[in-house]
Amino acid sequence: MRSRISLFTVINTLIMLLLAVVMLYPFVYMLAVSLSGDVYVMKGEVTLWPKGFNLRMYELVLGDPKIWTSYRNTIIYTVLGTAIAMLVTSMGAYALSRKDMMFHKGFTLLIVFTMFFGGGMIPTFLVVRSLGLVDTIWGMVLPGAVSTWNLILMRTFFSGIPKELEESGRMDGLNDVGIFFRIIVPLSKPVFATISLFYAVGIWNNFLYPLLYLRNQELFPLQVLLRNLVLAGSVSSGQVTQIGGDNLIVEDSLKYATIMVSTLPILILYPFVQKYFVKGSMIGAVKG
């Protein structure tokens, strides 16, 4: 028997295709412009396919030492921040998933309260400064170490794990820490991959924390350099200014090339965690 295609399926597919085109077009256009010759870009002849193919803009971007310094800082912040966030979030979520924990409901209500009310930017900055975290790597990874939404998502996921597994671990002599690392963590790869991706993307794209907590330009991540280039219209170095000064369109091409260089690494992570993404999100969202 042939399966009938419903009207809902057709409309849903068309809407998804439209959304995909809307989201992919800016990315494809920037890639085409960054790979096109200056004359074709000036004439507005570049749409979806590069004309006058050249890699000069990428040579300028990758040849700028500030780009590599910012890349190094961004990678350090992302790796270290994601590791700290996952450690704190997962252990906190496991504690909240234990119904027998003292003041379980009270702690849960206090954490949920932070989803709706916060101290604000200025009090947060004063706290960070009082702790001596300004202009340090820790000011980039500690203030945002815990996301309330991710914590609740993991707590819900852990609540769906059968309690019999924990009881069997206790019979083997494991304490709470041993049960968490030897039983809970191996069974929670989907939610760990999903939440890790959330944290990594958030840290990679974050430019607010560097603007607030960093003063030393040597500590600036890639997104601050990109922000200055796109919003302020500045270029990445004096060398690029000298090379690009003879051409009117180099600035736009350079911006797009820098955006592509800063965006591609985090996009590469998606195929590796895609198989865990839906499973980790949906199970954590519907159980409990």
CSV table of C-alpha atoms in Angstrom, one decimal:
chain,number,residue,atom,x,y,z
A,1,MET,CA,0.0,0.0,0.0
A,2,ARG,CA,1.3,3.4,-0.9
A,3,SER,CA,1.5,5.9,1.9
A,4,ARG,CA,-0.5,9.0,1.3
A,5,ILE,CA,1.2,12.4,1.6
A,6,SER,CA,-1.0,14.7,3.7
A,7,LEU,CA,-1.5,18.3,3.1
A,8,PHE,CA,0.2,19.0,6.5
A,9,THR,CA,3.3,17.2,5.3
A,10,VAL,CA,3.5,19.2,2.1
A,11,ILE,CA,3.0,22.6,3.9
A,12,ASN,CA,5.4,21.7,6.6
A,13,THR,CA,8.1,20.7,4.1
A,14,LEU,CA,7.6,23.9,2.1
A,15,ILE,CA,7.9,26.0,5.3
A,16,MET,CA,11.1,24.1,6.3
A,17,LEU,CA,12.6,24.6,2.9
A,18,LEU,CA,11.8,28.3,3.0
A,19,LEU,CA,13.4,28.6,6.5
A,20,ALA,CA,16.5,26.7,5.3
A,21,VAL,CA,16.9,29.0,2.3
A,22,VAL,CA,16.4,32.2,4.4
A,23,MET,CA,19.1,31.0,6.9
A,24,LEU,CA,21.6,29.7,4.4
A,25,TYR,CA,21.4,32.5,1.9
A,26,PRO,CA,23.4,35.1,4.0
A,27,PHE,CA,26.1,32.5,4.7
A,28,VAL,CA,26.3,31.5,1.0
A,29,TYR,CA,26.4,35.1,-0.1
A,30,MET,CA,29.2,36.0,2.3
A,31,LEU,CA,31.2,33.0,1.1
A,32,ALA,CA,30.7,34.0,-2.5
A,33,VAL,CA,31.7,37.7,-2.0
A,34,SER,CA,34.8,36.7,0.0
A,35,LEU,CA,35.9,34.5,-2.8
A,36,SER,CA,35.1,36.9,-5.6
A,37,GLY,CA,37.2,39.5,-7.4
A,38,ASP,CA,36.8,43.2,-6.2
A,39,VAL,CA,35.5,44.4,-9.6
A,40,TYR,CA,32.6,41.9,-9.6
A,41,VAL,CA,31.7,42.7,-6.0
A,42,MET,CA,31.8,46.5,-6.8
A,43,LYS,CA,29.4,46.0,-9.7
A,44,GLY,CA,27.0,43.9,-7.6
A,45,GLU,CA,27.3,40.9,-9.9
A,46,VAL,CA,28.0,38.4,-7.1
A,47,THR,CA,24.9,36.5,-5.8
A,48,LEU,CA,25.3,32.8,-5.0
A,49,TRP,CA,28.4,31.9,-6.9
A,50,PRO,CA,31.8,33.6,-6.7
A,51,LYS,CA,33.1,35.5,-9.8
A,52,GLY,CA,36.8,36.1,-10.4
A,53,PHE,CA,37.7,33.4,-7.9
A,54,ASN,CA,40.6,34.4,-5.6
A,55,LEU,CA,41.7,33.6,-2.1
A,56,ARG,CA,43.4,37.0,-1.4
A,57,MET,CA,41.1,38.0,1.3
A,58,TYR,CA,41.7,34.7,3.2
A,59,GLU,CA,45.4,35.2,2.8
A,60,LEU,CA,45.1,38.6,4.4
A,61,VAL,CA,42.9,37.3,7.2
A,62,LEU,CA,45.0,34.2,8.0
A,63,GLY,CA,48.2,36.3,7.7
A,64,ASP,CA,47.2,38.7,10.4
A,65,PRO,CA,48.8,37.8,13.8
A,66,LYS,CA,45.8,39.3,15.6
A,67,ILE,CA,43.5,36.7,14.1
A,68,TRP,CA,45.6,33.8,15.4
A,69,THR,CA,45.9,35.4,18.8
A,70,SER,CA,42.1,35.8,19.0
A,71,TYR,CA,41.7,32.3,17.7
A,72,ARG,CA,43.9,30.9,20.4
A,73,ASN,CA,42.0,32.9,23.1
A,74,THR,CA,38.6,31.8,21.8
A,75,ILE,CA,39.6,28.1,21.7
A,76,ILE,CA,41.0,28.3,25.3
A,77,TYR,CA,37.8,30.0,26.5
A,78,THR,CA,35.5,27.6,24.7
A,79,VAL,CA,37.3,24.4,25.8
A,80,LEU,CA,37.9,25.5,29.4
A,81,GLY,CA,34.6,27.2,29.8
A,82,THR,CA,32.7,24.2,28.4
A,83,ALA,CA,34.5,21.8,30.6
A,84,ILE,CA,33.9,23.8,33.8
A,85,ALA,CA,30.3,24.4,32.8
A,86,MET,CA,29.6,20.8,32.1
A,87,LEU,CA,31.2,19.7,35.4
A,88,VAL,CA,29.3,22.1,37.5
A,89,THR,CA,26.0,21.8,35.6
A,90,SER,CA,26.0,18.0,35.5
A,91,MET,CA,26.9,17.5,39.2
A,92,GLY,CA,24.3,20.1,40.2
A,93,ALA,CA,21.7,18.5,38.0
A,94,TYR,CA,22.4,15.1,39.5
A,95,ALA,CA,22.0,16.4,43.0
A,96,LEU,CA,18.7,18.0,42.2
A,97,SER,CA,17.5,14.8,40.5
A,98,ARG,CA,17.8,13.0,43.9
A,99,LYS,CA,14.4,13.3,45.6
A,100,ASP,CA,15.9,12.3,48.9
A,101,MET,CA,18.3,15.2,49.0
A,102,MET,CA,17.7,17.6,51.9
A,103,PHE,CA,16.0,20.8,50.9
A,104,HIS,CA,15.5,19.4,47.4
A,105,LYS,CA,12.4,21.5,46.6
A,106,GLY,CA,13.9,24.7,48.2
A,107,PHE,CA,17.0,24.5,46.1
A,108,THR,CA,15.0,23.8,43.0
A,109,LEU,CA,12.8,26.8,43.5
A,110,LEU,CA,15.8,29.1,44.2
A,111,ILE,CA,17.4,27.9,40.9
A,112,VAL,CA,14.2,28.4,38.9
A,113,PHE,CA,13.9,31.8,40.4
A,114,THR,CA,17.0,32.9,38.6
A,115,MET,CA,15.4,32.2,35.2
A,116,PHE,CA,13.0,35.1,35.8
A,117,PHE,CA,15.0,37.5,38.0
A,118,GLY,CA,18.6,38.5,37.9
A,119,GLY,CA,20.9,41.0,39.4
A,120,GLY,CA,21.6,42.8,36.1
A,121,MET,CA,24.8,43.8,34.3
A,122,ILE,CA,26.2,46.3,36.8
A,123,PRO,CA,25.8,44.2,40.0
A,124,THR,CA,27.3,41.3,38.1
A,125,PHE,CA,30.2,43.4,37.0
A,126,LEU,CA,30.8,44.6,40.6
A,127,VAL,CA,30.8,41.0,41.8
A,128,VAL,CA,33.3,39.9,39.1
A,129,ARG,CA,35.5,42.9,39.9
A,130,SER,CA,35.4,42.3,43.6
A,131,LEU,CA,36.6,38.7,43.0
A,132,GLY,CA,39.5,39.9,41.0
A,133,LEU,CA,38.4,38.2,37.8
A,134,VAL,CA,38.6,41.3,35.6
A,135,ASP,CA,41.2,41.1,32.8
A,136,THR,CA,41.8,37.4,33.5
A,137,ILE,CA,40.8,34.2,31.7
A,138,TRP,CA,38.6,33.2,34.7
A,139,GLY,CA,36.4,36.3,34.1
A,140,MET,CA,35.5,34.7,30.7
A,141,VAL,CA,34.6,31.2,31.9
A,142,LEU,CA,33.3,31.5,35.5
A,143,PRO,CA,30.4,34.1,35.4
A,144,GLY,CA,28.5,32.0,32.9
A,145,ALA,CA,29.5,28.6,34.1
A,146,VAL,CA,25.9,27.5,34.9
A,147,SER,CA,22.8,28.0,32.7
A,148,THR,CA,19.6,27.4,34.6
A,149,TRP,CA,17.8,26.1,31.6
A,150,ASN,CA,20.6,23.5,30.9
A,151,LEU,CA,20.7,22.6,34.5
A,152,ILE,CA,17.0,21.8,34.6
A,153,LEU,CA,17.3,20.0,31.3
A,154,MET,CA,20.0,17.7,32.7
A,155,ARG,CA,18.1,17.2,36.0
A,156,THR,CA,15.0,16.0,34.0
A,157,PHE,CA,17.2,13.7,32.0
A,158,PHE,CA,18.8,12.2,35.1
A,159,SER,CA,15.4,11.8,36.8
A,160,GLY,CA,14.5,9.4,34.0
A,161,ILE,CA,17.3,7.0,34.7
A,162,PRO,CA,16.1,3.9,36.6
A,163,LYS,CA,16.8,4.1,40.3
A,164,GLU,CA,17.6,0.4,40.3
A,165,LEU,CA,20.9,1.2,38.6
A,166,GLU,CA,21.9,3.4,41.5
A,167,GLU,CA,20.9,0.8,44.0
A,168,SER,CA,23.0,-1.8,42.2
A,169,GLY,CA,26.0,0.6,42.4
A,170,ARG,CA,25.5,1.0,46.1
A,171,MET,CA,25.4,-2.8,46.5
A,172,ASP,CA,28.8,-2.8,44.8
A,173,GLY,CA,30.2,-0.3,47.3
A,174,LEU,CA,29.9,2.9,45.3
A,175,ASN,CA,29.2,6.2,46.9
A,176,ASP,CA,27.3,9.1,45.3
A,177,VAL,CA,30.4,10.4,43.4
A,178,GLY,CA,31.2,6.9,42.2
A,179,ILE,CA,27.6,6.3,41.0
A,180,PHE,CA,27.6,9.6,39.2
A,181,PHE,CA,30.9,9.1,37.3
A,182,ARG,CA,30.6,5.3,36.7
A,183,ILE,CA,26.9,4.8,36.1
A,184,ILE,CA,25.1,8.1,35.4
A,185,VAL,CA,27.7,9.8,33.1
A,186,PRO,CA,28.2,6.7,30.7
A,187,LEU,CA,24.4,6.5,30.3
A,188,SER,CA,24.0,10.2,29.6
A,189,LYS,CA,26.1,10.7,26.5
A,190,PRO,CA,23.2,12.2,24.4
A,191,VAL,CA,22.4,14.9,27.0
A,192,PHE,CA,26.1,15.6,27.7
A,193,ALA,CA,26.8,16.1,23.9
A,194,THR,CA,23.8,18.3,23.6
A,195,ILE,CA,24.5,20.6,26.5
A,196,SER,CA,28.2,20.7,25.7
A,197,LEU,CA,27.2,22.0,22.2
A,198,PHE,CA,25.0,24.6,23.8
A,199,TYR,CA,27.7,25.9,26.1
A,200,ALA,CA,30.4,25.7,23.4
A,201,VAL,CA,28.4,27.7,20.9
A,202,GLY,CA,27.4,30.3,23.5
A,203,ILE,CA,31.0,30.8,24.6
A,204,TRP,CA,32.3,30.9,21.1
A,205,ASN,CA,29.8,33.6,20.0
A,206,ASN,CA,30.0,35.6,23.2
A,207,PHE,CA,31.4,39.1,22.9
A,208,LEU,CA,29.6,40.8,25.8
A,209,TYR,CA,31.8,39.3,28.5
A,210,PRO,CA,35.1,40.4,26.8
A,211,LEU,CA,33.7,43.9,26.4
A,212,LEU,CA,32.8,44.0,30.1
A,213,TYR,CA,35.7,42.1,31.8
A,214,LEU,CA,38.7,42.4,29.5
A,215,ARG,CA,41.0,45.4,29.1
A,216,ASN,CA,44.1,43.7,27.6
A,217,GLN,CA,43.8,43.3,23.9
A,218,GLU,CA,46.0,40.2,24.0
A,219,LEU,CA,43.1,38.5,25.8
A,220,PHE,CA,40.4,39.5,23.3
A,221,PRO,CA,38.6,36.5,21.7
A,222,LEU,CA,37.8,36.3,18.0
A,223,GLN,CA,34.3,37.7,18.4
A,224,VAL,CA,35.5,41.1,19.7
A,225,LEU,CA,37.8,41.4,16.7
A,226,LEU,CA,35.0,40.5,14.4
A,227,ARG,CA,32.7,42.9,16.2
A,228,ASN,CA,35.1,45.8,15.7
A,229,LEU,CA,35.6,44.8,12.1
A,230,VAL,CA,31.9,44.6,11.2
A,231,LEU,CA,30.3,47.3,13.4
A,232,ALA,CA,33.1,49.8,13.7
A,233,GLY,CA,34.3,49.3,10.1
A,234,SER,CA,37.9,48.8,11.2
A,235,VAL,CA,40.3,46.3,9.7
A,236,SER,CA,42.3,43.8,11.5
A,237,SER,CA,45.8,45.2,11.2
A,238,GLY,CA,47.9,47.9,9.7
A,239,GLN,CA,49.2,45.5,7.1
A,240,VAL,CA,45.6,44.8,5.9
A,241,THR,CA,44.9,48.6,5.8
A,242,GLN,CA,48.0,49.2,3.6
A,243,ILE,CA,47.2,46.4,1.3
A,244,GLY,CA,43.4,47.1,1.1
A,245,GLY,CA,43.8,50.8,0.9
A,246,ASP,CA,44.1,50.7,-2.9
A,247,ASN,CA,40.8,49.0,-3.4
A,248,LEU,CA,37.3,50.3,-2.4
A,249,ILE,CA,35.7,47.0,-2.0
A,250,VAL,CA,38.4,45.2,0.1
A,251,GLU,CA,36.8,46.2,3.3
A,252,ASP,CA,33.5,44.4,2.7
A,253,SER,CA,35.3,41.4,1.2
A,254,LEU,CA,37.6,41.3,4.2
A,255,LYS,CA,34.6,41.5,6.7
A,256,TYR,CA,33.0,38.5,5.0
A,257,ALA,CA,36.2,36.5,4.9
A,258,THR,CA,36.7,37.2,8.6
A,259,ILE,CA,33.2,36.1,9.4
A,260,MET,CA,33.6,32.9,7.4
A,261,VAL,CA,36.9,32.1,9.2
A,262,SER,CA,35.4,32.7,12.6
A,263,THR,CA,32.2,30.7,11.9
A,264,LEU,CA,33.3,27.6,10.1
A,265,PRO,CA,35.1,25.9,13.1
A,266,ILE,CA,32.0,25.9,15.3
A,267,LEU,CA,29.8,24.7,12.4
A,268,ILE,CA,32.1,21.7,11.9
A,269,LEU,CA,31.1,20.5,15.4
A,270,TYR,CA,27.5,20.0,14.4
A,271,PRO,CA,27.8,16.8,12.3
A,272,PHE,CA,29.7,15.1,15.1
A,273,VAL,CA,27.0,15.7,17.7
A,274,GLN,CA,23.9,15.6,15.4
A,275,LYS,CA,23.1,12.0,16.3
A,276,TYR,CA,22.9,13.0,20.0
A,277,PHE,CA,21.3,16.3,19.6
A,278,VAL,CA,17.6,15.4,19.1
A,279,LYS,CA,17.8,12.5,21.5
A,280,GLY,CA,19.4,14.5,24.2
A,281,SER,CA,17.0,17.4,23.9
A,282,MET,CA,13.8,15.5,23.5
A,283,ILE,CA,14.4,13.0,26.3
A,284,GLY,CA,15.5,15.7,28.7
A,285,ALA,CA,12.5,17.8,27.8
A,286,VAL,CA,9.7,15.2,28.1
A,287,LYS,CA,10.6,12.9,30.9
A,288,GLY,CA,9.8,13.5,34.5
